[in-house]
C-alpha positions as MATLAB code, in Angstrom:
seq = 'MAARNELTPGLPALAEAMPGFEATIWYGLFAPAGTPEPVVSKLYAECAKYLAMPETRKKLADVGVMVAPLAPAEFGAFVRSEVVRWSAEVKAAGIQPQ';
ca = [
     -61.318  134.606   -0.141;
     -58.905  131.869   -1.001;
     -55.896  133.929    0.132;
     -55.386  136.500    2.840;
     -56.282  140.063    1.975;
     -53.122  142.120    1.487;
     -54.773  144.937    3.424;
     -55.372  142.738    6.493;
     -52.601  140.107    6.433;
     -53.137  139.202   10.090;
     -56.752  138.214    9.460;
     -57.111  134.606    8.270;
     -58.760  134.031    4.917;
     -62.180  132.400    4.979;
     -60.707  129.431    3.103;
     -58.404  128.784    6.069;
     -61.435  128.072    8.258;
     -63.640  126.605    5.527;
     -61.433  124.901    2.913;
     -62.914  125.018   -0.562;
     -65.291  127.892    0.190;
     -64.728  131.225   -1.498;
     -66.862  134.336   -1.631;
     -65.748  137.812   -2.558;
     -67.342  141.198   -2.977;
     -66.442  142.877   -6.218;
     -67.316  146.044   -8.068;
     -67.460  146.589  -11.796;
     -68.382  149.110  -14.418;
     -70.917  147.992  -17.014;
     -71.977  149.540  -20.324;
     -75.140  148.782  -22.290;
     -75.053  145.777  -24.607;
     -73.907  146.810  -28.058;
     -71.678  149.644  -26.853;
     -69.033  150.064  -29.589;
     -65.671  148.479  -28.741;
     -63.732  151.755  -29.092;
     -66.002  153.327  -26.455;
     -65.556  150.358  -24.113;
     -61.783  150.480  -24.635;
     -61.671  154.209  -23.888;
     -63.747  153.788  -20.725;
     -61.493  150.948  -19.579;
     -58.307  152.925  -20.305;
     -59.519  155.976  -18.381;
     -60.711  153.896  -15.423;
     -57.435  151.952  -15.367;
     -55.465  155.229  -15.276;
     -57.583  156.473  -12.371;
     -57.264  153.190  -10.465;
     -53.477  153.234  -10.937;
     -53.104  156.620   -9.226;
     -51.447  156.261   -5.815;
     -53.988  158.566   -4.160;
     -56.874  156.539   -5.584;
     -55.338  153.259   -4.453;
     -54.739  154.690   -0.972;
     -58.288  156.003   -0.606;
     -59.696  152.650   -1.682;
     -57.295  150.713    0.559;
     -58.344  152.916    3.483;
     -61.869  151.499    3.144;
     -60.691  147.930    2.538;
     -60.899  147.808   -1.262;
     -58.141  146.012   -3.164;
     -57.734  147.302   -6.719;
     -57.606  144.523   -9.314;
     -58.886  145.812  -12.652;
     -59.710  143.361  -15.416;
     -59.681  144.134  -19.128;
     -63.171  144.139  -20.705;
     -62.941  140.584  -22.070;
     -61.571  139.271  -18.760;
     -64.284  141.050  -16.801;
     -66.978  139.653  -19.099;
     -65.651  136.126  -18.590;
     -65.483  136.701  -14.824;
     -69.087  137.929  -14.659;
     -70.302  134.955  -16.713;
     -68.468  132.567  -14.371;
     -70.024  134.281  -11.335;
     -73.515  133.916  -12.829;
     -72.935  130.205  -13.426;
     -71.387  129.680   -9.993;
     -73.999  131.509   -7.963;
     -76.917  130.203  -10.038;
     -75.814  126.702   -9.067;
     -75.551  127.738   -5.391;
     -79.015  129.323   -5.453;
     -80.500  126.222   -7.080;
     -78.758  123.889   -4.610;
     -80.091  125.958   -1.707;
     -83.626  125.763   -3.114;
     -83.976  129.531   -3.240;
     -86.944  130.613   -5.355;
     -87.337  133.985   -7.075;
     -89.882  136.274   -5.456;
];
């Protein structure tokens, strides 16, 4: 991560030891391509309500998960940027599909 994790503020961020390097683990909810926008919006709204609940946030924090929901369009852009970023890393490393 580029910044220290709020759940472990005493633990240095990876970027402190390796400037410019960033890698994170993230989780997301996907729907099939072509899912109607009202359905996607409803799913997002319900998930956002659940993730905003104090007991949910605590349970996730207890296992080291920081909650940072993204709206559907933001999440789509994030996923596309991850594909581009890691595709370049895979290519640079010479990794071949098996």
